[in-house]
Amino acid sequence: MDIFASLGLGFATALEPMNILYCFIGVLLGTLVGVLPGIGPTATIAMLLPITFSLSPVGALIMLAGIYYGAQYGGSTTAILINLPGESSSAVTAIDGYQMARKGRAGPALATAALGSFFAGSVATLLLAFFAPPLARAALSFGPPEYFALIVLGLLVSIALAHGSILKALAMIVLGLLLGMVGQDIYTGTPRFTFGFRELFSGLNFVSVAVGVFGVAEILRNLESEKNREVMVKKVTNLWLTRDDFRRITAPVLRGTALGSVLGILPGGGHILSAFASYSAEKRLSKTPQEFGKGAIEGVAGPESANNAAAQTSFIPLLTLGIPAHPVMALMVGAFILQGITPGPNVINDEPALFWGIIASMWIGNLLLVLLNLPLIGLWVKMLTIPYRVLFPAIVIFACIGCYSINNNIFDVYGIVFFGLLGYVLIRLGCEPAPLLLGFVLGPLLEEHFRRAMIISRGDFSVFVTRPISAVLLALALGVVILALLPSLRRKRAEVFVEED
């Protein structure tokens, strides 16, 4: 079969010594940022983007992918050991994982997280390998109206799944779209929103926006609310599971994998949503629901499998359509563009070694995570003793140097300062910056496909509803808006995000 020949090419690429090294660095850094509360994969990838400019496209994207799914695993370590989820999707793991640790069962909890993550990640990567090529082929038949409708659907779903107020999420999307319009008009070359700055004629620097809004703003927020962190972890022993433990986690791992694989494709916070959905499902299906919240191993197995499966399948819309499912994938779009590659359905034909190399590296990365994390538990916990006021200034300086090195332009560093302050103000106002980045990345694509559709149809707006695929996608977008405004769903969203916080 062609799929096996393609996977062979992918493994040949991923198993090159330098690419294995980049994968190792990625999962190591991902675990590190997952362990440290307050940084997270989005901010880390944003600040490491400048480094990847000098790497090969395959090595750069393998490393960034490793950071992302490594962070999904790393967040579970401190969630279990000291009740501090290092990544938002690990907040559910802390509920029962920490109770297991208090009962002296930290080892089995960590082993459950590791094995569940490895299984779910491997299965989801297999789904990515089988479903991405046909989706990419189908996407080649999309015209400008279909792409416009698809982007509208993605933006509206991201609003429905965003934290907090739907109105504020909508405002962030609109702000992101406006920021994406800065620069020269794509057809006439007329400067827009440049305020006389020649540096803005080519648009806002993606790295400056990402590092500022996610990196610097998060650092300012964490410095403001830094708490004393007391590490109270004894030496972890008995990492292997008993036969009864294996029996209890088998079904939750399978259900979490299936749930995460589906929800990970959704725009917004698919990995977060899948973790909470898995926990809720396991509690309802359990014969002993009273154990949940008191150290039920199923409460660790299901969510950990779900969020790691979602981390892998969130690459499907990126690799097949060029549409990011959430802010981390938006940063991956930026990494593609920095390397001179246009993400989308043509990547599989134009860059087969890159496409299949990224997929194959996910299996290698998941294996490295299991081999790497359990022996280094003591090191990860010690990292928590580093004060934020020492750690974060070094990160900011490093990010500014990297951003400057891309274009050797001090204006980009000023951009980091401006967007860092803007992001901090938005956070203080209760606005989530994630929809802003999605709007910023997708805004130029939305405008380009809309104007192309108008040119093809000679200004006839009916082109969006007379073409079947476009009409279906816009109908789904309308359905998302209606569902998001339903009082019952709004209450459910509020409950989920309050529980997460």
Short mmCIF file of C-alpha atoms in Angstrom, two decimals:
data_model
loop_
_atom_site.label_atom_id
_atom_site.label_comp_id
_atom_site.label_asym_id
_atom_site.label_seq_id
_atom_site.Cartn_x
_atom_site.Cartn_y
_atom_site.Cartn_z
CA MET A 1 0.00 0.00 0.00
CA ASP A 2 1.08 3.57 -0.70
CA ILE A 3 0.52 4.53 2.94
CA PHE A 4 3.24 2.13 4.09
CA ALA A 5 5.70 3.42 1.49
CA SER A 6 4.94 6.94 2.69
CA LEU A 7 5.45 5.97 6.32
CA GLY A 8 8.73 4.36 5.31
CA LEU A 9 9.83 7.69 3.85
CA GLY A 10 8.66 9.40 7.05
CA PHE A 11 10.65 7.09 9.34
CA ALA A 12 13.71 7.38 7.11
CA THR A 13 13.47 11.15 7.55
CA ALA A 14 12.62 11.16 11.27
CA LEU A 15 15.35 8.64 12.13
CA GLU A 16 18.12 10.81 10.72
CA PRO A 17 20.46 11.55 13.67
CA MET A 18 19.88 15.33 13.62
CA ASN A 19 16.12 14.93 13.43
CA ILE A 20 16.15 12.50 16.37
CA LEU A 21 18.16 15.11 18.27
CA TYR A 22 15.62 17.84 17.43
CA CYS A 23 12.79 15.54 18.50
CA PHE A 24 14.58 14.83 21.78
CA ILE A 25 15.18 18.54 22.40
CA GLY A 26 11.53 19.24 21.63
CA VAL A 27 10.04 16.69 24.03
CA LEU A 28 12.59 17.64 26.70
CA LEU A 29 11.71 21.34 26.46
CA GLY A 30 8.02 20.47 26.21
CA THR A 31 8.15 18.44 29.41
CA LEU A 32 10.07 21.22 31.12
CA VAL A 33 7.52 23.91 30.23
CA GLY A 34 4.67 21.56 31.05
CA VAL A 35 6.13 21.12 34.52
CA LEU A 36 6.57 24.86 35.13
CA PRO A 37 3.17 26.47 35.78
CA GLY A 38 2.57 29.73 34.00
CA ILE A 39 4.62 29.24 30.84
CA GLY A 40 2.84 26.59 28.78
CA PRO A 41 3.51 25.35 25.25
CA THR A 42 2.01 28.36 23.48
CA ALA A 43 4.34 30.87 25.11
CA THR A 44 7.33 28.54 24.78
CA ILE A 45 6.83 27.83 21.08
CA ALA A 46 6.26 31.55 20.49
CA MET A 47 9.58 32.39 22.14
CA LEU A 48 11.49 29.57 20.43
CA LEU A 49 10.23 30.38 16.94
CA PRO A 50 13.25 32.59 16.18
CA ILE A 51 15.63 29.68 16.87
CA THR A 52 13.96 27.52 14.25
CA PHE A 53 14.68 30.07 11.52
CA SER A 54 18.21 28.72 11.20
CA LEU A 55 17.19 25.04 11.26
CA SER A 56 16.10 22.86 8.38
CA PRO A 57 12.30 22.89 7.83
CA VAL A 58 11.95 19.25 8.91
CA GLY A 59 14.09 19.68 12.03
CA ALA A 60 12.36 22.91 13.05
CA LEU A 61 8.83 21.52 12.76
CA ILE A 62 9.73 18.21 14.43
CA MET A 63 11.17 20.12 17.39
CA LEU A 64 8.15 22.44 17.71
CA ALA A 65 5.74 19.50 17.49
CA GLY A 66 7.74 17.73 20.22
CA ILE A 67 7.45 20.79 22.47
CA TYR A 68 3.67 20.74 22.09
CA TYR A 69 2.88 17.12 22.86
CA GLY A 70 5.73 16.98 25.39
CA ALA A 71 4.02 19.77 27.32
CA GLN A 72 0.77 17.79 27.35
CA TYR A 73 2.61 15.03 29.20
CA GLY A 74 4.84 17.22 31.39
CA GLY A 75 1.89 19.05 32.88
CA SER A 76 0.67 15.82 34.46
CA THR A 77 3.83 15.30 36.54
CA THR A 78 3.40 18.26 38.88
CA ALA A 79 -0.39 17.94 38.71
CA ILE A 80 -0.02 14.50 40.31
CA LEU A 81 2.87 15.21 42.66
CA ILE A 82 2.09 18.65 44.09
CA ASN A 83 -1.37 19.53 42.75
CA LEU A 84 0.04 22.20 40.40
CA PRO A 85 -1.05 21.51 36.81
CA GLY A 86 1.69 22.84 34.56
CA GLU A 87 -0.62 22.89 31.53
CA SER A 88 -4.32 23.78 31.43
CA SER A 89 -5.42 20.37 30.16
CA SER A 90 -3.70 18.76 33.18
CA ALA A 91 -6.04 20.49 35.62
CA VAL A 92 -8.35 17.47 35.47
CA THR A 93 -5.50 15.05 36.13
CA ALA A 94 -4.74 16.88 39.38
CA ILE A 95 -8.18 16.07 40.81
CA ASP A 96 -7.53 12.36 41.36
CA GLY A 97 -3.80 12.17 40.59
CA TYR A 98 -2.85 14.29 43.59
CA GLN A 99 -5.14 12.29 45.87
CA MET A 100 -3.40 9.12 44.69
CA ALA A 101 -0.03 10.71 45.53
CA ARG A 102 -1.25 11.63 49.02
CA LYS A 103 -2.17 7.99 49.54
CA GLY A 104 1.35 6.89 48.57
CA ARG A 105 0.36 5.86 45.02
CA ALA A 106 2.20 8.59 43.10
CA GLY A 107 4.14 5.91 41.19
CA PRO A 108 1.08 4.16 39.73
CA ALA A 109 -0.50 7.55 38.93
CA LEU A 110 2.59 8.67 37.00
CA ALA A 111 2.86 5.31 35.24
CA THR A 112 -0.82 5.53 34.27
CA ALA A 113 -0.27 9.01 32.82
CA ALA A 114 2.80 7.82 30.91
CA LEU A 115 1.27 4.64 29.49
CA GLY A 116 -2.07 6.26 28.70
CA SER A 117 -0.34 9.15 26.96
CA PHE A 118 1.89 6.81 24.95
CA PHE A 119 -0.98 4.59 23.81
CA ALA A 120 -3.29 7.50 22.97
CA GLY A 121 -0.56 9.42 21.18
CA SER A 122 0.42 6.38 19.12
CA VAL A 123 -3.17 5.59 18.09
CA ALA A 124 -3.96 9.23 17.27
CA THR A 125 -0.79 9.47 15.17
CA LEU A 126 -1.90 6.37 13.27
CA LEU A 127 -5.26 8.05 12.60
CA LEU A 128 -3.39 11.14 11.42
CA ALA A 129 -1.34 9.01 9.01
CA PHE A 130 -4.41 7.30 7.52
CA PHE A 131 -6.87 10.21 7.40
CA ALA A 132 -4.63 13.15 6.52
CA PRO A 133 -3.83 12.11 2.90
CA PRO A 134 -7.47 11.63 1.75
CA LEU A 135 -8.47 14.87 3.48
CA ALA A 136 -5.62 16.67 1.74
CA ARG A 137 -6.77 15.28 -1.62
CA ALA A 138 -10.33 16.38 -0.90
CA ALA A 139 -9.09 19.83 0.08
CA LEU A 140 -7.51 20.26 -3.37
CA SER A 141 -11.03 20.53 -4.77
CA PHE A 142 -11.79 23.50 -2.48
CA GLY A 143 -12.10 26.87 -4.16
CA PRO A 144 -12.03 30.36 -2.59
CA PRO A 145 -15.70 30.20 -1.45
CA GLU A 146 -15.12 26.87 0.32
CA TYR A 147 -11.96 28.10 2.05
CA PHE A 148 -13.71 31.32 3.12
CA ALA A 149 -16.60 29.33 4.61
CA LEU A 150 -14.20 26.90 6.32
CA ILE A 151 -12.25 29.74 7.95
CA VAL A 152 -15.48 31.40 9.11
CA LEU A 153 -16.57 28.09 10.66
CA GLY A 154 -13.20 27.67 12.39
CA LEU A 155 -13.26 31.17 13.85
CA LEU A 156 -16.83 30.80 15.14
CA VAL A 157 -16.11 27.40 16.72
CA SER A 158 -13.04 28.87 18.42
CA ILE A 159 -15.28 31.60 19.88
CA ALA A 160 -17.78 29.03 21.18
CA LEU A 161 -14.99 27.00 22.85
CA ALA A 162 -13.05 29.97 24.25
CA HIS A 163 -12.84 30.67 27.97
CA GLY A 164 -15.21 33.15 29.57
CA SER A 165 -17.46 35.60 27.78
CA ILE A 166 -18.46 34.83 24.19
CA LEU A 167 -18.67 38.57 23.52
CA LYS A 168 -15.08 39.09 24.66
CA ALA A 169 -13.91 36.14 22.54
CA LEU A 170 -15.65 37.70 19.54
CA ALA A 171 -13.94 41.03 20.27
CA MET A 172 -10.57 39.27 20.36
CA ILE A 173 -11.24 37.61 17.00
CA VAL A 174 -12.16 40.99 15.47
CA LEU A 175 -9.04 42.62 16.95
CA GLY A 176 -6.93 39.80 15.52
CA LEU A 177 -8.54 40.24 12.09
CA LEU A 178 -7.79 43.97 12.18
CA LEU A 179 -4.16 43.36 13.16
CA GLY A 180 -3.90 40.90 10.27
CA MET A 181 -4.92 43.68 7.85
CA VAL A 182 -1.92 45.86 8.74
CA GLY A 183 0.37 46.26 5.72
CA GLN A 184 -0.10 46.63 2.00
CA ASP A 185 -3.35 45.65 0.30
CA ILE A 186 -2.89 42.23 -1.31
CA TYR A 187 -4.14 43.41 -4.72
CA THR A 188 -3.52 47.16 -4.95
CA GLY A 189 -0.43 47.48 -2.73
CA THR A 190 -2.00 50.42 -0.88
CA PRO A 191 -0.65 50.73 2.71
CA ARG A 192 -3.25 50.10 5.43
CA PHE A 193 -2.95 50.96 9.14
CA THR A 194 0.79 51.55 8.80
CA PHE A 195 0.76 55.07 10.36
CA GLY A 196 3.69 56.02 8.16
CA PHE A 197 6.01 53.27 9.46
CA ARG A 198 7.76 51.58 6.54
CA GLU A 199 8.47 48.58 8.77
CA LEU A 200 4.73 47.85 8.79
CA PHE A 201 4.34 47.77 4.99
CA SER A 202 4.89 44.00 4.99
CA GLY A 203 2.53 43.54 7.94
CA LEU A 204 3.07 42.99 11.64
CA ASN A 205 5.87 40.58 12.52
CA PHE A 206 4.23 37.30 13.53
CA VAL A 207 6.95 36.44 16.05
CA SER A 208 6.62 39.85 17.75
CA VAL A 209 2.87 39.44 18.12
CA ALA A 210 3.10 35.84 19.37
CA VAL A 211 5.96 36.43 21.81
CA GLY A 212 4.36 39.60 23.14
CA VAL A 213 0.76 38.44 23.52
CA PHE A 214 1.58 34.98 24.88
CA GLY A 215 5.12 35.10 26.23
CA VAL A 216 5.62 38.52 27.82
CA ALA A 217 1.97 39.00 28.83
CA GLU A 218 1.87 35.61 30.61
CA ILE A 219 5.15 36.37 32.35
CA LEU A 220 3.84 39.72 33.62
CA ARG A 221 0.67 38.03 34.86
CA ASN A 222 2.61 35.31 36.67
CA LEU A 223 5.04 37.76 38.25
CA GLU A 224 2.05 39.69 39.58
CA SER A 225 0.43 36.65 41.16
CA GLU A 226 3.50 34.61 42.11
CA LYS A 227 2.81 32.36 45.04
CA ASN A 228 5.16 30.58 47.37
CA ARG A 229 5.54 27.08 46.06
CA GLU A 230 6.39 24.49 48.66
CA VAL A 231 7.53 21.21 47.19
CA MET A 232 6.54 18.33 49.42
CA VAL A 233 7.34 15.26 47.35
CA LYS A 234 8.90 12.14 48.76
CA LYS A 235 10.89 9.75 46.65
CA VAL A 236 8.55 8.10 44.18
CA THR A 237 8.67 4.31 44.19
CA ASN A 238 6.67 1.39 42.77
CA LEU A 239 6.18 2.93 39.33
CA TRP A 240 4.69 -0.21 37.81
CA LEU A 241 0.98 -1.00 37.89
CA THR A 242 -0.70 -4.00 39.48
CA ARG A 243 -2.94 -6.36 37.51
CA ASP A 244 -6.00 -4.70 39.05
CA ASP A 245 -4.72 -1.27 37.99
CA PHE A 246 -4.31 -2.48 34.40
CA ARG A 247 -7.84 -3.85 34.46
CA ARG A 248 -9.27 -0.57 35.74
CA ILE A 249 -7.45 1.73 33.30
CA THR A 250 -7.95 -0.27 30.08
CA ALA A 251 -11.45 0.94 29.23
CA PRO A 252 -10.84 4.59 30.29
CA VAL A 253 -7.69 4.74 28.16
CA LEU A 254 -9.56 3.39 25.13
CA ARG A 255 -12.50 5.76 25.64
CA GLY A 256 -10.22 8.74 26.30
CA THR A 257 -8.22 7.96 23.16
CA ALA A 258 -11.36 7.83 21.02
CA LEU A 259 -12.81 10.99 22.55
CA GLY A 260 -9.59 12.97 22.29
CA SER A 261 -8.96 11.87 18.71
CA VAL A 262 -12.31 13.36 17.64
CA LEU A 263 -12.37 16.51 19.78
CA GLY A 264 -8.74 17.38 19.03
CA ILE A 265 -9.69 18.38 15.49
CA LEU A 266 -12.10 21.08 16.73
CA PRO A 267 -10.90 24.70 16.64
CA GLY A 268 -10.36 26.25 20.04
CA GLY A 269 -9.19 24.24 23.04
CA GLY A 270 -9.84 20.68 21.84
CA HIS A 271 -7.24 19.12 24.15
CA ILE A 272 -8.71 20.94 27.17
CA LEU A 273 -12.29 20.10 26.21
CA SER A 274 -11.44 16.43 25.63
CA ALA A 275 -9.79 16.07 29.06
CA PHE A 276 -12.86 17.44 30.87
CA ALA A 277 -15.24 15.45 28.66
CA SER A 278 -13.32 12.25 29.38
CA TYR A 279 -13.36 12.85 33.14
CA SER A 280 -17.08 13.53 33.07
CA ALA A 281 -17.73 10.41 30.99
CA GLU A 282 -15.66 8.16 33.28
CA LYS A 283 -17.41 9.46 36.37
CA ARG A 284 -20.83 8.77 34.83
CA LEU A 285 -19.88 5.29 33.59
CA SER A 286 -18.13 4.22 36.78
CA LYS A 287 -19.81 1.76 39.15
CA THR A 288 -18.16 3.65 42.02
CA PRO A 289 -18.48 7.35 41.14
CA GLN A 290 -18.01 8.26 44.79
CA GLU A 291 -14.29 7.39 44.43
CA PHE A 292 -13.74 10.19 41.92
CA GLY A 293 -12.04 13.14 43.56
CA LYS A 294 -10.58 10.82 46.19
CA GLY A 295 -7.94 9.01 44.12
CA ALA A 296 -9.69 7.03 41.37
CA ILE A 297 -7.09 5.80 38.88
CA GLU A 298 -9.71 6.04 36.11
CA GLY A 299 -9.75 9.81 36.71
CA VAL A 300 -6.10 9.92 35.64
CA ALA A 301 -6.18 7.37 32.80
CA GLY A 302 -9.09 8.83 30.83
CA PRO A 303 -8.17 12.56 30.77
CA GLU A 304 -4.47 11.93 30.17
CA SER A 305 -5.25 9.70 27.21
CA ALA A 306 -7.79 12.18 25.87
CA ASN A 307 -5.59 15.27 25.97
CA ASN A 308 -2.61 13.49 24.38
CA ALA A 309 -4.75 12.00 21.61
CA ALA A 310 -6.17 15.47 20.97
CA ALA A 311 -2.67 16.93 20.82
CA GLN A 312 -1.82 14.62 17.90
CA THR A 313 -5.06 14.89 15.91
CA SER A 314 -5.02 18.70 16.13
CA PHE A 315 -2.33 18.46 13.43
CA ILE A 316 -4.90 17.10 10.94
CA PRO A 317 -6.53 20.43 9.94
CA LEU A 318 -3.10 22.09 9.92
CA LEU A 319 -1.42 19.58 7.62
CA THR A 320 -4.40 19.00 5.32
CA LEU A 321 -6.11 22.39 5.10
CA GLY A 322 -3.55 24.84 6.44
CA ILE A 323 -6.11 25.87 9.08
CA PRO A 324 -4.87 25.98 12.72
CA ALA A 325 -7.14 24.31 15.29
CA HIS A 326 -5.83 26.39 18.21
CA PRO A 327 -3.09 28.92 19.09
CA VAL A 328 -0.25 26.37 19.15
CA MET A 329 -1.19 25.26 15.63
CA ALA A 330 -1.34 28.94 14.63
CA LEU A 331 2.27 29.19 15.77
CA MET A 332 3.06 26.12 13.68
CA VAL A 333 1.59 27.97 10.68
CA GLY A 334 4.03 30.77 11.48
CA ALA A 335 6.88 28.25 11.59
CA PHE A 336 5.88 26.90 8.16
CA ILE A 337 5.84 30.43 6.73
CA LEU A 338 9.21 31.28 8.32
CA GLN A 339 10.62 28.26 6.47
CA GLY A 340 9.12 29.42 3.17
CA ILE A 341 6.45 26.69 3.09
CA THR A 342 2.75 27.37 2.58
CA PRO A 343 0.78 25.01 4.89
CA GLY A 344 -2.14 23.27 3.26
CA PRO A 345 -3.11 20.36 1.03
CA ASN A 346 -0.16 20.83 -1.32
CA VAL A 347 2.41 20.09 1.39
CA ILE A 348 1.86 16.32 1.10
CA ASN A 349 2.82 16.43 -2.61
CA ASP A 350 5.38 19.25 -2.58
CA GLU A 351 7.16 18.29 0.66
CA PRO A 352 6.46 14.55 1.23
CA ALA A 353 9.57 14.05 3.40
CA LEU A 354 8.48 16.94 5.63
CA PHE A 355 4.84 15.81 5.86
CA TRP A 356 5.56 12.16 6.65
CA GLY A 357 8.67 12.98 8.69
CA ILE A 358 6.57 15.04 11.13
CA ILE A 359 4.05 12.19 11.48
CA ALA A 360 6.74 9.52 12.01
CA SER A 361 8.53 11.74 14.54
CA MET A 362 5.41 11.69 16.72
CA TRP A 363 5.82 7.96 17.37
CA ILE A 364 9.49 8.50 18.18
CA GLY A 365 8.62 11.46 20.41
CA ASN A 366 5.99 9.51 22.33
CA LEU A 367 8.49 6.72 22.98
CA LEU A 368 11.11 9.25 24.11
CA LEU A 369 8.57 10.79 26.50
CA VAL A 370 8.04 7.48 28.29
CA LEU A 371 11.78 6.73 28.46
CA LEU A 372 12.65 10.27 29.50
CA ASN A 373 10.08 11.35 32.03
CA LEU A 374 9.75 8.66 34.67
CA PRO A 375 13.51 8.51 35.50
CA LEU A 376 13.68 12.32 35.72
CA ILE A 377 10.75 12.94 38.06
CA GLY A 378 13.02 14.31 40.78
CA LEU A 379 14.60 16.79 38.37
CA TRP A 380 11.23 18.09 37.16
CA VAL A 381 10.04 18.73 40.69
CA LYS A 382 13.26 20.55 41.60
CA MET A 383 12.66 22.89 38.67
CA LEU A 384 9.66 24.23 40.58
CA THR A 385 11.95 25.71 43.22
CA ILE A 386 13.38 28.24 40.71
CA PRO A 387 11.74 31.63 41.48
CA TYR A 388 9.80 33.22 38.63
CA ARG A 389 11.64 36.51 39.15
CA VAL A 390 14.92 34.74 38.23
CA LEU A 391 13.63 32.47 35.48
CA PHE A 392 11.42 34.80 33.45
CA PRO A 393 13.74 37.79 32.78
CA ALA A 394 16.20 35.36 31.20
CA ILE A 395 13.43 33.95 29.01
CA VAL A 396 12.37 37.45 27.86
CA ILE A 397 15.93 38.49 26.99
CA PHE A 398 16.44 35.25 25.09
CA ALA A 399 13.19 35.78 23.14
CA CYS A 400 14.08 39.38 22.23
CA ILE A 401 17.52 38.40 20.96
CA GLY A 402 16.00 35.61 18.86
CA CYS A 403 13.31 37.88 17.43
CA TYR A 404 15.87 40.56 16.52
CA SER A 405 18.08 38.00 14.79
CA ILE A 406 15.40 37.10 12.21
CA ASN A 407 15.37 40.46 10.41
CA ASN A 408 18.08 42.33 12.36
CA ASN A 409 15.42 44.97 13.00
CA ILE A 410 14.98 46.67 16.37
CA PHE A 411 11.40 47.53 15.36
CA ASP A 412 10.48 43.86 15.94
CA VAL A 413 11.73 44.09 19.54
CA TYR A 414 9.61 47.21 20.07
CA GLY A 415 6.73 45.11 18.76
CA ILE A 416 7.32 42.52 21.50
CA VAL A 417 7.13 45.28 24.13
CA PHE A 418 3.96 46.77 22.66
CA PHE A 419 2.11 43.48 22.27
CA GLY A 420 3.34 42.25 25.64
CA LEU A 421 1.74 45.25 27.34
CA LEU A 422 -1.38 44.91 25.17
CA GLY A 423 -1.67 41.22 26.04
CA TYR A 424 -1.26 41.94 29.75
CA VAL A 425 -4.01 44.59 29.63
CA LEU A 426 -6.31 42.18 27.79
CA ILE A 427 -5.69 39.47 30.39
CA ARG A 428 -6.47 41.91 33.19
CA LEU A 429 -9.71 42.80 31.41
CA GLY A 430 -10.69 39.11 31.35
CA CYS A 431 -10.07 38.65 27.62
CA GLU A 432 -8.43 35.44 26.41
CA PRO A 433 -5.62 36.18 23.91
CA ALA A 434 -5.93 32.85 22.06
CA PRO A 435 -8.75 33.97 19.69
CA LEU A 436 -6.71 37.10 18.90
CA LEU A 437 -3.84 35.01 17.54
CA LEU A 438 -6.21 32.81 15.53
CA GLY A 439 -7.81 35.92 14.03
CA PHE A 440 -4.39 37.40 13.26
CA VAL A 441 -3.23 34.26 11.44
CA LEU A 442 -6.48 33.52 9.64
CA GLY A 443 -7.41 37.15 8.86
CA PRO A 444 -5.23 37.52 5.75
CA LEU A 445 -6.42 34.12 4.48
CA LEU A 446 -10.05 35.09 5.11
CA GLU A 447 -9.63 38.34 3.17
CA GLU A 448 -7.72 36.71 0.32
CA HIS A 449 -10.27 33.95 -0.26
CA PHE A 450 -13.22 36.34 0.09
CA ARG A 451 -11.83 38.71 -2.50
CA ARG A 452 -10.90 35.87 -4.86
CA ALA A 453 -14.45 34.52 -4.57
CA MET A 454 -15.82 37.98 -5.35
CA ILE A 455 -13.56 38.29 -8.41
CA ILE A 456 -14.57 34.83 -9.70
CA SER A 457 -18.30 35.53 -9.19
CA ARG A 458 -18.01 39.16 -10.41
CA GLY A 459 -19.32 40.51 -7.13
CA ASP A 460 -22.17 38.02 -6.71
CA PHE A 461 -22.47 37.08 -2.99
CA SER A 462 -24.66 34.09 -3.83
CA VAL A 463 -21.50 32.16 -4.78
CA PHE A 464 -21.13 31.27 -1.07
CA VAL A 465 -24.52 29.54 -0.89
CA THR A 466 -24.89 28.12 -4.40
CA ARG A 467 -21.78 25.93 -4.06
CA PRO A 468 -22.73 22.87 -1.95
CA ILE A 469 -19.62 22.56 0.26
CA SER A 470 -19.51 26.29 1.01
CA ALA A 471 -23.24 26.33 1.82
CA VAL A 472 -22.91 23.37 4.21
CA LEU A 473 -19.93 24.94 6.00
CA LEU A 474 -21.74 28.27 6.41
CA ALA A 475 -24.82 26.43 7.68
CA LEU A 476 -22.65 24.69 10.27
CA ALA A 477 -21.18 28.07 11.22
CA LEU A 478 -24.70 29.43 11.75
CA GLY A 479 -25.54 26.37 13.84
CA VAL A 480 -22.46 26.98 16.02
CA VAL A 481 -23.60 30.56 16.67
CA ILE A 482 -27.09 29.39 17.63
CA LEU A 483 -25.74 26.68 19.94
CA ALA A 484 -23.27 29.07 21.57
CA LEU A 485 -26.11 31.47 22.40
CA LEU A 486 -28.33 28.79 23.98
CA PRO A 487 -28.65 29.42 27.74
CA SER A 488 -28.05 25.76 28.65
CA LEU A 489 -24.78 25.59 26.71
CA ARG A 490 -23.61 28.91 28.11
CA ARG A 491 -24.19 27.59 31.64
CA LYS A 492 -22.29 24.41 30.81
CA ARG A 493 -19.34 26.40 29.45
CA ALA A 494 -19.28 28.49 32.60
CA GLU A 495 -19.27 25.37 34.79
CA VAL A 496 -16.43 23.75 32.85
CA PHE A 497 -14.17 26.80 32.88
CA VAL A 498 -14.89 27.60 36.53
CA GLU A 499 -13.94 24.01 37.38
CA GLU A 500 -10.76 24.33 35.31
CA ASP A 501 -9.73 27.54 37.04
#
